Coordinates of C-alpha atoms in Angstrom, one line a residue:
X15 CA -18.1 -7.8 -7.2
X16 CA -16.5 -4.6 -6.3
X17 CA -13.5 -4.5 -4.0
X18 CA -12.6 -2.0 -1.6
X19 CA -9.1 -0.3 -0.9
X20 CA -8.2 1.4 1.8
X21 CA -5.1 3.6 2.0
X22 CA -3.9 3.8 5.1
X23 CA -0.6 5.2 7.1
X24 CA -0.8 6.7 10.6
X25 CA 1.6 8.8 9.7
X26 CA 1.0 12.1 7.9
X27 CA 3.2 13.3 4.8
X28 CA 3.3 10.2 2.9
X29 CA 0.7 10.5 0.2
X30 CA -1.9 8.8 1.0
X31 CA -4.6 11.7 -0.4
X32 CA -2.6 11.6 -3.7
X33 CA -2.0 8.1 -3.9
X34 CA -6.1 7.8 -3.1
X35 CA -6.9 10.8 -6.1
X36 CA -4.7 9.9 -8.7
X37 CA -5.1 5.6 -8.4
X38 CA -8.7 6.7 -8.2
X39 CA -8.8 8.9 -11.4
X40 CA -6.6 6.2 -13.4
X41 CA -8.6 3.1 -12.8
X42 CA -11.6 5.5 -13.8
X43 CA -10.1 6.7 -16.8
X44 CA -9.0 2.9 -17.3
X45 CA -12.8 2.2 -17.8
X46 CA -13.2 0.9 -14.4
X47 CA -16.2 2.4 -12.4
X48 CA -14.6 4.1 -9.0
X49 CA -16.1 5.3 -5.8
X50 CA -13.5 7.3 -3.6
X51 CA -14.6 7.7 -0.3
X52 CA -13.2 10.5 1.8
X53 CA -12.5 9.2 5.6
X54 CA -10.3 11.9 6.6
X55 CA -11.4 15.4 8.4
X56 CA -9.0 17.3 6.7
X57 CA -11.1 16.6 3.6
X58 CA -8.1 17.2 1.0
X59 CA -9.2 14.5 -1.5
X60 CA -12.5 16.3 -1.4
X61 CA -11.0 19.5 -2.3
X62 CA -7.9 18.0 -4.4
X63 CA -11.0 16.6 -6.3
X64 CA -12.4 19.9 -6.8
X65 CA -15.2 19.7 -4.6
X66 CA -15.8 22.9 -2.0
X67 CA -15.5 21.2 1.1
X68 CA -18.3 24.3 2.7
X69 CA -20.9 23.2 0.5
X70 CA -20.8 19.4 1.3
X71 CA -24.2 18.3 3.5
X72 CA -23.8 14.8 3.2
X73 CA -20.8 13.2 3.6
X74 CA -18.6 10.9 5.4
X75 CA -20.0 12.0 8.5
X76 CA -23.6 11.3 8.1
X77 CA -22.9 7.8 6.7
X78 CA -20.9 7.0 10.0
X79 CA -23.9 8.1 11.7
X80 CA -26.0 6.0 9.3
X81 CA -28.3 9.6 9.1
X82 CA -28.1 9.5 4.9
X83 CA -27.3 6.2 3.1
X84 CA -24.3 5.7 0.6
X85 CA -26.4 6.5 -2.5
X86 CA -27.7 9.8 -0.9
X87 CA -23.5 10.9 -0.2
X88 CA -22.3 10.0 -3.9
X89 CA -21.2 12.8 -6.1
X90 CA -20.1 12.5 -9.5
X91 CA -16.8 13.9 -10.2
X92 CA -15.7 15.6 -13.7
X93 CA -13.4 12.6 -14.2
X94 CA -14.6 9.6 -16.1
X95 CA -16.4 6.7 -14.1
X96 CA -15.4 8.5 -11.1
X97 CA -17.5 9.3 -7.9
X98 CA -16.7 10.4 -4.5
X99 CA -18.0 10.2 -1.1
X100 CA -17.1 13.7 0.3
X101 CA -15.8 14.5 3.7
X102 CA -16.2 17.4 6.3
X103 CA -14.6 19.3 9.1
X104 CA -17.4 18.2 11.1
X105 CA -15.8 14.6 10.2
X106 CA -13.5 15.6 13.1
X107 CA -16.7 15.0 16.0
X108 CA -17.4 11.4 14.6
X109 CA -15.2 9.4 16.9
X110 CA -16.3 11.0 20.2
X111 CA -19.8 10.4 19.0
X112 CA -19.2 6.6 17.8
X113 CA -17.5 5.9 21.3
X114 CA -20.1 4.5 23.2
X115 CA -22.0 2.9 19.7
X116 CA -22.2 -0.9 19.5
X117 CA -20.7 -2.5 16.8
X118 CA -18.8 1.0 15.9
X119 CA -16.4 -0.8 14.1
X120 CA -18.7 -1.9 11.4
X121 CA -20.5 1.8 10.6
X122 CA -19.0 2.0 7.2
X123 CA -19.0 -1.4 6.6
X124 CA -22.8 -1.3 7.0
X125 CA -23.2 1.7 5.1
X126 CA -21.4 0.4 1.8
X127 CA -23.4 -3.2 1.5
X128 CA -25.5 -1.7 -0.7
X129 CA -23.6 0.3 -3.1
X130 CA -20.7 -2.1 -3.2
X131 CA -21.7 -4.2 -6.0
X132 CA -22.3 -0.7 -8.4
X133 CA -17.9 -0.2 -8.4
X134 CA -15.0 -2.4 -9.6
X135 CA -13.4 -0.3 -7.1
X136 CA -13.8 1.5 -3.9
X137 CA -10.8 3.5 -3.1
X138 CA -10.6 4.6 1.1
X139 CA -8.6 7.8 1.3
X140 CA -7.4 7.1 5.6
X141 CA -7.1 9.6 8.4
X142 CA -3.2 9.9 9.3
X143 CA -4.0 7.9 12.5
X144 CA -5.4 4.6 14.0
X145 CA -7.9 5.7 15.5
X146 CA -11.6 4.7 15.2
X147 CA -12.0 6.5 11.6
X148 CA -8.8 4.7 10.1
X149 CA -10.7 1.1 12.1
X150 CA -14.0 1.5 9.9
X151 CA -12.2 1.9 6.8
X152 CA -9.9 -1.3 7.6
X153 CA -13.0 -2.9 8.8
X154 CA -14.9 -2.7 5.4
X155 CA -12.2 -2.9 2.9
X156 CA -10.7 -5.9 1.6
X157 CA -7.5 -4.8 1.2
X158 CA -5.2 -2.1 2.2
X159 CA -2.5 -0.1 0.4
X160 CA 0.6 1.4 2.3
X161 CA 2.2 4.4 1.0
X162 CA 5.6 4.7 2.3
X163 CA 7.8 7.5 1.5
X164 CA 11.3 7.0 0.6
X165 CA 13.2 9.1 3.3
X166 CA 14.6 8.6 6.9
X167 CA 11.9 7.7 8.7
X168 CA 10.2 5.2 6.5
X169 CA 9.9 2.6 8.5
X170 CA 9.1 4.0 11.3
X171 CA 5.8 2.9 12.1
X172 CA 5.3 0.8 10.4
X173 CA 5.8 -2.2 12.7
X174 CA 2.9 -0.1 14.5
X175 CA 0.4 -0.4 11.1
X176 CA 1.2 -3.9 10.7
X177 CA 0.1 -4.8 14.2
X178 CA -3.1 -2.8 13.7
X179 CA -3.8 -4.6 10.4
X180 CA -3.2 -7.7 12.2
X181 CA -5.4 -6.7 14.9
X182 CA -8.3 -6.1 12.8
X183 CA -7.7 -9.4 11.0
X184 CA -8.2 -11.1 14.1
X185 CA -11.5 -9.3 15.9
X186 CA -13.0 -7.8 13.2
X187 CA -11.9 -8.3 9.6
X188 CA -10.1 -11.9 8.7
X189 CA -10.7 -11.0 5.1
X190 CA -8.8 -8.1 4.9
X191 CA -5.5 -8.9 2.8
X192 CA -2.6 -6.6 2.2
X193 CA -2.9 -5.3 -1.8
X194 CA 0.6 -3.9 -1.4
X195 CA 2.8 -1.5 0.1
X196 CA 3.6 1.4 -2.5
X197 CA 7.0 2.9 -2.0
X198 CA 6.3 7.4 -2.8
X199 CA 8.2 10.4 -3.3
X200 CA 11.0 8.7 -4.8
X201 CA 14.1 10.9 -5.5
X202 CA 16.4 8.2 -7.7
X203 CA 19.4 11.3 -7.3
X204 CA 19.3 10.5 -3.3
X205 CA 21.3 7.8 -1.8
X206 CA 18.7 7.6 1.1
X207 CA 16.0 7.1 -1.7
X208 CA 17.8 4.0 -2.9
X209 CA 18.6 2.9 0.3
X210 CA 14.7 2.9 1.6
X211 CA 13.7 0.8 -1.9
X212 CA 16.3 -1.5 -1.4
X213 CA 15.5 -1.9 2.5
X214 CA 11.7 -2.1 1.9
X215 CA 11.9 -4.7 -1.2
X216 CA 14.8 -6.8 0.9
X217 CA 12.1 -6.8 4.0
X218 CA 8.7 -6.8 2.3
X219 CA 9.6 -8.6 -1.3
X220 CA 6.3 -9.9 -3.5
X221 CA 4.5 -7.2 -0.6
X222 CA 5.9 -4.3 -2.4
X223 CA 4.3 -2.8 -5.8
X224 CA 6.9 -2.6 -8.8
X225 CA 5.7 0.7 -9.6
X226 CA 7.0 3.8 -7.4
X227 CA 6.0 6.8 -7.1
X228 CA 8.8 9.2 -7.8
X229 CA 8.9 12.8 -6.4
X230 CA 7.1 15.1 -9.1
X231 CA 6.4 19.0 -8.9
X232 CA 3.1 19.0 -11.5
X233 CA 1.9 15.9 -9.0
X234 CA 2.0 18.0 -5.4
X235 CA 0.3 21.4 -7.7
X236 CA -2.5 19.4 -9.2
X237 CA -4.4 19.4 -6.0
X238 CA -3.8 23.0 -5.5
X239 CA -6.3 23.1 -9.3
X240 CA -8.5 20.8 -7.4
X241 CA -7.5 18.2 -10.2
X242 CA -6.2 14.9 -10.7
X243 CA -3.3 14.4 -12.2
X244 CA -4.4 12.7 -14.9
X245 CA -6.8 16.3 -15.7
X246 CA -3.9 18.4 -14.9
X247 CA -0.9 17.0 -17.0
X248 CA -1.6 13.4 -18.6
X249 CA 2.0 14.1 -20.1
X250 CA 3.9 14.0 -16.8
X251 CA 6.3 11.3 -14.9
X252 CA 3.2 11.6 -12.1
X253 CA 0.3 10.6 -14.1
X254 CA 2.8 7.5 -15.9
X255 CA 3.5 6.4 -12.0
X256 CA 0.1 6.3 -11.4
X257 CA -1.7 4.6 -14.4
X258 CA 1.1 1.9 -14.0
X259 CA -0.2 1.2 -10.1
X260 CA -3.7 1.5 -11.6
X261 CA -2.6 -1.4 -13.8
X262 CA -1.0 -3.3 -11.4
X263 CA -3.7 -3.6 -9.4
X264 CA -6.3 -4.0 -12.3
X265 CA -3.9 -7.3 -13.4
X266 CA -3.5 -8.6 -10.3
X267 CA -7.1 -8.7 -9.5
X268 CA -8.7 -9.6 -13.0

């Protein structure tokens, strides 16, 4: 029975796309078969994947629009047990277009029935907003991940995210569980780094994922190579962060 993750933040900056790539590529290269879905129209995990975003036909978009199905979207990626779901700019038009849809809450949901069962894992990289995009991802997954960086404003908004999640428990979702919120871009030098791990562990406790992220040059150039990290330097303090979440998350749902 595959399970579905969905990364979400409304608030740009904080990692989502390369907490979405990297957990992606280690849970594939930890044998488990992947499927990252790309539900953002700036389309970096497409690109940061190595994917040229121009030559993408079907994507995101056309499985909102139910046009193409799930299996027709799916590209295989160089990494191991890893496929993606590619996004668009013309992702961008898909929630003026959805407006006046019934039931356009559940377009992704729909559009995944099928293909669920074929992953251990299907990895939602979110728009940085809560609008209808970021609803369909929450209303299909079963869980949700929040990155939160570790500077001033990392709270911020979060009150906001909560109440969303909550929301979409309610009306459209009562499965969908909190897997954890992931504390990024960790700088164990900074006071203010400290501070925000102490603050989020005192609020959140058991919520909060043992590993962190911490702030890591080869992880912000690897999607510049359109690679993982794992592809681009298996040696680094990036790819060790993220094949401990990818463990974490394989344990506490084995």
């Amino acid at each position: 029975m595959g399970k579905i993750i969905a990364i979400a933040n409304q608030k740009g900056g904080v990692g989502k796309t390369t907490t979405s790539i990297n957990l992606a590529a280690s849970l594939g290269v930890l044998e488990k078969k992947v499927l990252l879905i790309d539900a953002d129209p700036q389309a970096n995990a497409t690109s940061g994947i190595g994917i040229d975003v121009e030559s993408v036909n079907i994507g995101t978009y056309q499985l909102l629009e139910h046009s193409n199905t799930a299996k027709d979207a799916i590209i295989k990626t160089e990494i191991p047990n890893l496929d993606i779901i590619p996004a668009h700019i013309d992702l961008v038009a898909i929630e003026i277009e959805l407006v006046d849809k019934d039931a356009r809450e559940y377009m992704l949901q729909k559009a995944l029935v099928n293909i669920k069962n074929d992953y251990d894992f299907i990895i939602i990289d979110c728009a940085p907003s809560l609008g209808l995009l970021t609803l369909n991802a929450l209303t299909a997954a079963d869980a949700v991940i929040i990155p939160i960086q570790c500077e001033y404003f990392a709270l911020e908004g979060l009150g906001k995210l909560l109440n969303t999640i909550k929301s979409v428990q309610k009306i459209h979702n009562p499965e969908l569980d909190i897997e954890g919120l992931l504390l990024t871009m960790y700088d164990s030098r900074l006071r203010l780094s400290n501070q925000v791990v102490e603050e989020v562990q005192k609020h959140f406790n058991n919520m909060v994922f043992q590993t962190i992220i911490q702030r890591n040059v080869r992880l912000s150039e690897a999607p510049s190579y359109g690679e993982s990290i794992i592809n681009y330097d298996a040696g680094s303090k990036g790819a060790s962060n993220y094949l401990s979440l990818a463990k974490e998350i394989i344990n506490k749902n084995s």
